[in-house]
Amino acid sequence: MVDAPAAIQGKWMHVAAVVGKGIMTLYVDGKNIGSAGADINADNFMLSYIGRGQNLDGSLFKGAMSDFRIYNYPLSDEQIAQAAAGQSSGIDNIELPVADAVSVEYYSLGGVRLSAPVKGALNIVKTCFADGTVRVDKTYIK
């Protein structure tokens, strides 16, 4: 567990968590504030939540997010610092090759897998591609 500084009401903070080789490193405003072991299983990605601890202890995020990103590789300290400063870090304009989709799964906002998308609601859509990449989108289905 890494202790982060308390958020200050009315102040924007840049927060980044980088996971690689079983270690999670937490950054606040571009500064590395600590690391801890991380047991994250990519197969159970949908069991992870933004704004709530994985132990489901009821500690919920209360605030606003202006940007949210997930990368399929760990960023360097320099890339995190550049992103926090609003500078181009070379990570903003990555274009991935287009691969054929091999499967599409639908989930509710609560993380429950659905047999089909729910019309008139937000759905989480997980698309797996032939090259092994996975894309997750939150989409409103009309």
Short mmCIF file of N, CA and C in Angstrom, two decimals:
data_model
loop_
_atom_site.label_atom_id
_atom_site.label_comp_id
_atom_site.label_asym_id
_atom_site.label_seq_id
_atom_site.Cartn_x
_atom_site.Cartn_y
_atom_site.Cartn_z
N MET A 1 0.85 -1.18 0.00
CA MET A 1 0.00 0.00 0.00
C MET A 1 0.89 1.24 0.00
N VAL A 2 0.50 2.21 -0.81
CA VAL A 2 1.24 3.47 -0.89
C VAL A 2 0.35 4.57 -0.34
N ASP A 3 0.85 5.33 0.62
CA ASP A 3 0.09 6.44 1.17
C ASP A 3 0.25 7.66 0.29
N ALA A 4 -0.86 8.19 -0.17
CA ALA A 4 -0.85 9.38 -1.02
C ALA A 4 -1.25 10.59 -0.19
N PRO A 5 -0.81 11.77 -0.60
CA PRO A 5 -1.24 12.97 0.12
C PRO A 5 -2.74 13.17 -0.07
N ALA A 6 -3.37 13.76 0.91
CA ALA A 6 -4.80 14.03 0.83
C ALA A 6 -5.07 15.05 -0.27
N ALA A 7 -6.15 14.85 -0.99
CA ALA A 7 -6.54 15.81 -2.02
C ALA A 7 -7.03 17.08 -1.35
N ILE A 8 -6.79 18.19 -2.00
CA ILE A 8 -7.23 19.49 -1.49
C ILE A 8 -8.45 19.92 -2.30
N GLN A 9 -9.53 20.20 -1.61
CA GLN A 9 -10.77 20.56 -2.28
C GLN A 9 -10.54 21.78 -3.16
N GLY A 10 -11.00 21.69 -4.42
CA GLY A 10 -10.88 22.81 -5.35
C GLY A 10 -9.55 22.87 -6.08
N LYS A 11 -8.64 21.92 -5.84
CA LYS A 11 -7.33 21.91 -6.50
C LYS A 11 -7.22 20.67 -7.37
N TRP A 12 -6.86 20.87 -8.65
CA TRP A 12 -6.64 19.74 -9.54
C TRP A 12 -5.32 19.09 -9.23
N MET A 13 -5.30 17.78 -9.25
CA MET A 13 -4.06 17.02 -9.04
C MET A 13 -3.91 16.05 -10.20
N HIS A 14 -2.68 15.83 -10.63
CA HIS A 14 -2.39 14.81 -11.64
C HIS A 14 -1.97 13.57 -10.87
N VAL A 15 -2.72 12.48 -11.03
CA VAL A 15 -2.42 11.24 -10.34
C VAL A 15 -2.21 10.15 -11.39
N ALA A 16 -1.12 9.41 -11.25
CA ALA A 16 -0.82 8.31 -12.17
C ALA A 16 -0.37 7.10 -11.38
N ALA A 17 -0.84 5.94 -11.79
CA ALA A 17 -0.40 4.68 -11.22
C ALA A 17 0.20 3.86 -12.36
N VAL A 18 1.44 3.43 -12.18
CA VAL A 18 2.13 2.65 -13.21
C VAL A 18 2.38 1.26 -12.65
N VAL A 19 1.92 0.25 -13.38
CA VAL A 19 2.11 -1.13 -12.95
C VAL A 19 3.01 -1.83 -13.95
N GLY A 20 4.06 -2.46 -13.44
CA GLY A 20 4.97 -3.22 -14.28
C GLY A 20 5.78 -4.18 -13.43
N LYS A 21 5.94 -5.40 -13.91
CA LYS A 21 6.73 -6.42 -13.23
C LYS A 21 6.28 -6.63 -11.79
N GLY A 22 4.97 -6.61 -11.56
CA GLY A 22 4.43 -6.88 -10.23
C GLY A 22 4.58 -5.75 -9.23
N ILE A 23 4.97 -4.57 -9.69
CA ILE A 23 5.12 -3.40 -8.82
C ILE A 23 4.22 -2.28 -9.32
N MET A 24 3.50 -1.61 -8.40
CA MET A 24 2.71 -0.45 -8.72
C MET A 24 3.40 0.77 -8.12
N THR A 25 3.65 1.78 -8.96
CA THR A 25 4.26 3.02 -8.50
C THR A 25 3.23 4.13 -8.66
N LEU A 26 3.06 4.92 -7.60
CA LEU A 26 2.08 6.00 -7.59
C LEU A 26 2.79 7.34 -7.75
N TYR A 27 2.24 8.18 -8.62
CA TYR A 27 2.77 9.52 -8.86
C TYR A 27 1.67 10.53 -8.57
N VAL A 28 2.05 11.64 -7.91
CA VAL A 28 1.12 12.74 -7.70
C VAL A 28 1.81 14.00 -8.20
N ASP A 29 1.14 14.69 -9.12
CA ASP A 29 1.69 15.90 -9.76
C ASP A 29 3.08 15.66 -10.32
N GLY A 30 3.27 14.48 -10.92
CA GLY A 30 4.52 14.15 -11.60
C GLY A 30 5.63 13.62 -10.72
N LYS A 31 5.39 13.54 -9.41
CA LYS A 31 6.43 13.07 -8.49
C LYS A 31 6.12 11.65 -8.00
N ASN A 32 7.13 10.81 -8.02
CA ASN A 32 7.02 9.44 -7.54
C ASN A 32 6.89 9.50 -6.02
N ILE A 33 5.75 9.01 -5.50
CA ILE A 33 5.57 9.06 -4.04
C ILE A 33 5.69 7.71 -3.37
N GLY A 34 5.91 6.65 -4.16
CA GLY A 34 6.13 5.35 -3.54
C GLY A 34 5.67 4.20 -4.41
N SER A 35 6.13 3.01 -4.02
CA SER A 35 5.80 1.79 -4.77
C SER A 35 5.37 0.70 -3.81
N ALA A 36 4.64 -0.26 -4.35
CA ALA A 36 4.21 -1.42 -3.57
C ALA A 36 3.98 -2.57 -4.53
N GLY A 37 3.95 -3.77 -4.00
CA GLY A 37 3.64 -4.94 -4.82
C GLY A 37 2.24 -4.82 -5.38
N ALA A 38 2.06 -5.28 -6.61
CA ALA A 38 0.75 -5.19 -7.25
C ALA A 38 0.38 -6.54 -7.83
N ASP A 39 -0.74 -7.08 -7.39
CA ASP A 39 -1.23 -8.35 -7.90
C ASP A 39 -2.41 -8.06 -8.81
N ILE A 40 -2.10 -7.67 -10.05
CA ILE A 40 -3.15 -7.32 -11.00
C ILE A 40 -3.18 -8.37 -12.08
N ASN A 41 -4.33 -8.97 -12.29
CA ASN A 41 -4.51 -10.03 -13.26
C ASN A 41 -5.26 -9.45 -14.46
N ALA A 42 -4.61 -9.40 -15.62
CA ALA A 42 -5.23 -8.83 -16.82
C ALA A 42 -6.50 -9.58 -17.21
N ASP A 43 -6.59 -10.86 -16.89
CA ASP A 43 -7.79 -11.62 -17.23
C ASP A 43 -9.00 -11.15 -16.44
N ASN A 44 -8.77 -10.54 -15.28
CA ASN A 44 -9.86 -10.03 -14.44
C ASN A 44 -9.94 -8.52 -14.49
N PHE A 45 -9.58 -7.94 -15.64
CA PHE A 45 -9.56 -6.49 -15.79
C PHE A 45 -10.88 -5.84 -15.39
N MET A 46 -11.98 -6.47 -15.77
CA MET A 46 -13.28 -5.87 -15.49
C MET A 46 -13.61 -5.87 -14.00
N LEU A 47 -12.85 -6.60 -13.20
CA LEU A 47 -13.07 -6.57 -11.76
C LEU A 47 -12.38 -5.39 -11.10
N SER A 48 -11.57 -4.65 -11.88
CA SER A 48 -10.92 -3.45 -11.36
C SER A 48 -11.88 -2.28 -11.52
N TYR A 49 -11.81 -1.36 -10.59
CA TYR A 49 -12.70 -0.21 -10.61
C TYR A 49 -11.87 1.06 -10.52
N ILE A 50 -12.36 2.10 -11.13
CA ILE A 50 -11.75 3.41 -11.02
C ILE A 50 -12.44 4.12 -9.87
N GLY A 51 -11.66 4.54 -8.89
CA GLY A 51 -12.23 5.28 -7.78
C GLY A 51 -12.68 4.45 -6.61
N ARG A 52 -12.31 3.17 -6.61
CA ARG A 52 -12.66 2.33 -5.47
C ARG A 52 -11.56 1.29 -5.29
N GLY A 53 -11.18 1.01 -4.07
CA GLY A 53 -10.17 0.02 -3.80
C GLY A 53 -10.60 -1.36 -4.25
N GLN A 54 -9.64 -2.22 -4.59
CA GLN A 54 -9.97 -3.55 -5.07
C GLN A 54 -10.56 -4.44 -3.98
N ASN A 55 -10.36 -4.08 -2.72
CA ASN A 55 -10.93 -4.89 -1.65
C ASN A 55 -12.39 -4.52 -1.36
N LEU A 56 -12.94 -3.62 -2.16
CA LEU A 56 -14.35 -3.23 -2.07
C LEU A 56 -14.76 -2.79 -0.67
N ASP A 57 -13.88 -2.07 -0.01
CA ASP A 57 -14.13 -1.67 1.38
C ASP A 57 -15.02 -0.43 1.51
N GLY A 58 -15.52 0.06 0.41
CA GLY A 58 -16.42 1.21 0.49
C GLY A 58 -15.73 2.55 0.36
N SER A 59 -14.39 2.59 0.23
CA SER A 59 -13.70 3.86 0.06
C SER A 59 -13.84 4.29 -1.40
N LEU A 60 -14.70 5.25 -1.64
CA LEU A 60 -15.03 5.68 -2.99
C LEU A 60 -14.42 7.03 -3.31
N PHE A 61 -14.04 7.22 -4.56
CA PHE A 61 -13.52 8.49 -5.04
C PHE A 61 -14.67 9.48 -5.14
N LYS A 62 -14.46 10.67 -4.60
CA LYS A 62 -15.45 11.74 -4.71
C LYS A 62 -14.74 12.93 -5.31
N GLY A 63 -15.06 13.23 -6.55
CA GLY A 63 -14.40 14.34 -7.22
C GLY A 63 -14.71 14.29 -8.70
N ALA A 64 -13.84 14.93 -9.48
CA ALA A 64 -14.01 14.97 -10.93
C ALA A 64 -12.70 14.59 -11.60
N MET A 65 -12.81 13.94 -12.76
CA MET A 65 -11.63 13.59 -13.55
C MET A 65 -11.74 14.31 -14.87
N SER A 66 -10.64 14.90 -15.32
CA SER A 66 -10.67 15.59 -16.61
C SER A 66 -10.05 14.75 -17.71
N ASP A 67 -9.32 13.72 -17.36
CA ASP A 67 -8.65 12.89 -18.36
C ASP A 67 -8.37 11.55 -17.72
N PHE A 68 -8.53 10.48 -18.49
CA PHE A 68 -8.26 9.15 -17.97
C PHE A 68 -7.65 8.34 -19.09
N ARG A 69 -6.52 7.68 -18.81
CA ARG A 69 -5.83 6.90 -19.84
C ARG A 69 -5.34 5.58 -19.27
N ILE A 70 -5.35 4.55 -20.12
CA ILE A 70 -4.76 3.26 -19.78
C ILE A 70 -3.80 2.91 -20.91
N TYR A 71 -2.58 2.57 -20.56
CA TYR A 71 -1.58 2.15 -21.54
C TYR A 71 -1.27 0.67 -21.33
N ASN A 72 -0.78 0.02 -22.36
CA ASN A 72 -0.47 -1.40 -22.25
C ASN A 72 1.01 -1.64 -21.97
N TYR A 73 1.68 -0.62 -21.44
CA TYR A 73 3.08 -0.72 -21.03
C TYR A 73 3.32 0.33 -19.95
N PRO A 74 4.29 0.12 -19.08
CA PRO A 74 4.55 1.10 -18.02
C PRO A 74 5.26 2.33 -18.57
N LEU A 75 4.81 3.51 -18.16
CA LEU A 75 5.45 4.76 -18.55
C LEU A 75 6.65 5.03 -17.66
N SER A 76 7.60 5.78 -18.20
CA SER A 76 8.80 6.14 -17.44
C SER A 76 8.50 7.33 -16.51
N ASP A 77 9.40 7.55 -15.54
CA ASP A 77 9.27 8.71 -14.65
C ASP A 77 9.19 10.00 -15.47
N GLU A 78 10.01 10.10 -16.53
CA GLU A 78 10.04 11.31 -17.36
C GLU A 78 8.71 11.50 -18.10
N GLN A 79 8.14 10.43 -18.64
CA GLN A 79 6.86 10.53 -19.34
C GLN A 79 5.75 10.97 -18.39
N ILE A 80 5.76 10.45 -17.17
CA ILE A 80 4.75 10.84 -16.18
C ILE A 80 4.91 12.32 -15.83
N ALA A 81 6.14 12.77 -15.60
CA ALA A 81 6.39 14.18 -15.26
C ALA A 81 5.93 15.10 -16.39
N GLN A 82 6.21 14.71 -17.64
CA GLN A 82 5.79 15.53 -18.79
C GLN A 82 4.27 15.58 -18.90
N ALA A 83 3.62 14.46 -18.71
CA ALA A 83 2.15 14.44 -18.77
C ALA A 83 1.55 15.30 -17.67
N ALA A 84 2.12 15.25 -16.47
CA ALA A 84 1.63 16.05 -15.35
C ALA A 84 1.80 17.54 -15.61
N ALA A 85 2.86 17.90 -16.33
CA ALA A 85 3.14 19.30 -16.63
C ALA A 85 2.37 19.78 -17.87
N GLY A 86 1.62 18.86 -18.50
CA GLY A 86 0.86 19.23 -19.68
C GLY A 86 1.71 19.35 -20.93
N GLN A 87 2.93 18.80 -20.88
CA GLN A 87 3.82 18.84 -22.03
C GLN A 87 3.60 17.61 -22.89
N SER A 88 3.94 17.74 -24.16
CA SER A 88 3.87 16.57 -25.03
C SER A 88 4.93 15.59 -24.57
N SER A 89 4.52 14.37 -24.31
CA SER A 89 5.46 13.36 -23.82
C SER A 89 5.70 12.26 -24.82
N GLY A 90 5.13 12.40 -26.02
CA GLY A 90 5.27 11.35 -27.00
C GLY A 90 4.28 10.22 -26.80
N ILE A 91 3.44 10.30 -25.77
CA ILE A 91 2.48 9.24 -25.52
C ILE A 91 1.08 9.64 -25.96
N ASP A 92 0.91 10.88 -26.38
CA ASP A 92 -0.42 11.37 -26.70
C ASP A 92 -0.91 10.98 -28.09
N ASN A 93 -0.02 10.80 -29.03
CA ASN A 93 -0.44 10.60 -30.41
C ASN A 93 0.02 9.26 -30.97
N ILE A 94 -0.07 8.23 -30.17
CA ILE A 94 0.32 6.90 -30.63
C ILE A 94 -0.80 6.35 -31.50
N GLU A 95 -0.45 5.90 -32.69
CA GLU A 95 -1.43 5.27 -33.56
C GLU A 95 -1.10 3.79 -33.64
N LEU A 96 -2.03 2.96 -33.21
CA LEU A 96 -1.82 1.53 -33.23
C LEU A 96 -2.27 0.96 -34.56
N PRO A 97 -1.60 -0.09 -35.03
CA PRO A 97 -2.08 -0.72 -36.26
C PRO A 97 -3.47 -1.30 -36.04
N VAL A 98 -4.27 -1.26 -37.08
CA VAL A 98 -5.63 -1.79 -36.99
C VAL A 98 -5.58 -3.31 -37.19
N ALA A 99 -6.13 -4.04 -36.25
CA ALA A 99 -6.19 -5.51 -36.34
C ALA A 99 -7.65 -5.92 -36.33
N ASP A 100 -7.91 -7.10 -36.82
CA ASP A 100 -9.27 -7.62 -36.84
C ASP A 100 -9.75 -7.93 -35.43
N ALA A 101 -11.00 -7.54 -35.13
CA ALA A 101 -11.59 -7.88 -33.84
C ALA A 101 -11.93 -9.36 -33.84
N VAL A 102 -11.57 -10.05 -32.75
CA VAL A 102 -11.87 -11.48 -32.65
C VAL A 102 -13.00 -11.75 -31.66
N SER A 103 -13.25 -10.81 -30.74
CA SER A 103 -14.38 -10.97 -29.82
C SER A 103 -14.79 -9.61 -29.26
N VAL A 104 -16.07 -9.50 -28.96
CA VAL A 104 -16.62 -8.29 -28.34
C VAL A 104 -17.47 -8.75 -27.16
N GLU A 105 -17.22 -8.15 -25.98
CA GLU A 105 -17.98 -8.48 -24.78
C GLU A 105 -18.62 -7.21 -24.25
N TYR A 106 -19.78 -7.35 -23.65
CA TYR A 106 -20.51 -6.21 -23.09
C TYR A 106 -20.64 -6.38 -21.58
N TYR A 107 -20.47 -5.25 -20.87
CA TYR A 107 -20.57 -5.25 -19.41
C TYR A 107 -21.44 -4.08 -18.97
N SER A 108 -22.11 -4.25 -17.83
CA SER A 108 -22.83 -3.13 -17.22
C SER A 108 -21.80 -2.23 -16.56
N LEU A 109 -22.22 -1.04 -16.17
CA LEU A 109 -21.31 -0.13 -15.47
C LEU A 109 -20.84 -0.71 -14.14
N GLY A 110 -21.60 -1.67 -13.60
CA GLY A 110 -21.21 -2.35 -12.37
C GLY A 110 -20.24 -3.49 -12.59
N GLY A 111 -19.86 -3.74 -13.86
CA GLY A 111 -18.89 -4.78 -14.15
C GLY A 111 -19.48 -6.16 -14.39
N VAL A 112 -20.82 -6.25 -14.52
CA VAL A 112 -21.47 -7.54 -14.76
C VAL A 112 -21.49 -7.81 -16.26
N ARG A 113 -21.01 -8.99 -16.66
CA ARG A 113 -21.00 -9.33 -18.08
C ARG A 113 -22.43 -9.54 -18.58
N LEU A 114 -22.71 -8.96 -19.76
CA LEU A 114 -24.04 -9.02 -20.36
C LEU A 114 -24.01 -9.92 -21.58
N SER A 115 -25.13 -10.54 -21.90
CA SER A 115 -25.19 -11.39 -23.10
C SER A 115 -25.33 -10.54 -24.36
N ALA A 116 -25.81 -9.31 -24.22
CA ALA A 116 -25.97 -8.39 -25.35
C ALA A 116 -25.94 -6.97 -24.78
N PRO A 117 -25.67 -5.96 -25.62
CA PRO A 117 -25.67 -4.59 -25.11
C PRO A 117 -27.07 -4.18 -24.66
N VAL A 118 -27.12 -3.30 -23.67
CA VAL A 118 -28.39 -2.77 -23.19
C VAL A 118 -28.67 -1.48 -23.93
N LYS A 119 -29.77 -1.45 -24.66
CA LYS A 119 -30.13 -0.26 -25.43
C LYS A 119 -30.63 0.83 -24.50
N GLY A 120 -30.29 2.08 -24.85
CA GLY A 120 -30.71 3.22 -24.05
C GLY A 120 -29.91 3.39 -22.77
N ALA A 121 -28.70 2.82 -22.74
CA ALA A 121 -27.88 2.89 -21.52
C ALA A 121 -26.41 2.90 -21.88
N LEU A 122 -25.60 3.30 -20.92
CA LEU A 122 -24.15 3.19 -21.09
C LEU A 122 -23.75 1.74 -20.90
N ASN A 123 -22.89 1.25 -21.75
CA ASN A 123 -22.36 -0.10 -21.69
C ASN A 123 -20.85 -0.01 -21.73
N ILE A 124 -20.18 -0.94 -21.10
CA ILE A 124 -18.74 -1.09 -21.25
C ILE A 124 -18.54 -2.15 -22.33
N VAL A 125 -17.79 -1.78 -23.37
CA VAL A 125 -17.57 -2.68 -24.50
C VAL A 125 -16.09 -3.06 -24.52
N LYS A 126 -15.81 -4.35 -24.38
CA LYS A 126 -14.44 -4.86 -24.40
C LYS A 126 -14.23 -5.58 -25.73
N THR A 127 -13.30 -5.08 -26.55
CA THR A 127 -13.01 -5.67 -27.85
C THR A 127 -11.62 -6.26 -27.83
N CYS A 128 -11.49 -7.54 -28.16
CA CYS A 128 -10.20 -8.23 -28.25
C CYS A 128 -9.84 -8.36 -29.73
N PHE A 129 -8.59 -8.01 -30.07
CA PHE A 129 -8.14 -8.03 -31.45
C PHE A 129 -7.19 -9.19 -31.71
N ALA A 130 -7.04 -9.52 -32.99
CA ALA A 130 -6.21 -10.65 -33.40
C ALA A 130 -4.75 -10.49 -32.99
N ASP A 131 -4.28 -9.26 -32.85
CA ASP A 131 -2.88 -9.04 -32.47
C ASP A 131 -2.65 -9.10 -30.97
N GLY A 132 -3.71 -9.43 -30.19
CA GLY A 132 -3.58 -9.56 -28.75
C GLY A 132 -3.94 -8.31 -27.98
N THR A 133 -4.18 -7.19 -28.66
CA THR A 133 -4.55 -5.97 -27.96
C THR A 133 -6.02 -6.03 -27.54
N VAL A 134 -6.34 -5.27 -26.51
CA VAL A 134 -7.70 -5.20 -25.99
C VAL A 134 -8.07 -3.73 -25.85
N ARG A 135 -9.26 -3.39 -26.28
CA ARG A 135 -9.74 -2.01 -26.14
C ARG A 135 -11.03 -2.04 -25.34
N VAL A 136 -11.13 -1.13 -24.37
CA VAL A 136 -12.32 -1.04 -23.54
C VAL A 136 -12.88 0.37 -23.67
N ASP A 137 -14.15 0.46 -24.05
CA ASP A 137 -14.82 1.75 -24.23
C ASP A 137 -16.09 1.77 -23.40
N LYS A 138 -16.45 2.95 -22.95
CA LYS A 138 -17.77 3.15 -22.34
C LYS A 138 -18.62 3.80 -23.44
N THR A 139 -19.68 3.12 -23.84
CA THR A 139 -20.45 3.55 -25.01
C THR A 139 -21.93 3.59 -24.70
N TYR A 140 -22.59 4.65 -25.17
CA TYR A 140 -24.05 4.73 -25.07
C TYR A 140 -24.63 4.03 -26.28
N ILE A 141 -25.48 3.02 -26.06
CA ILE A 141 -26.10 2.27 -27.13
C ILE A 141 -27.52 2.79 -27.33
N LYS A 142 -27.82 3.31 -28.51
CA LYS A 142 -29.17 3.84 -28.79
C LYS A 142 -30.16 2.73 -29.04
#
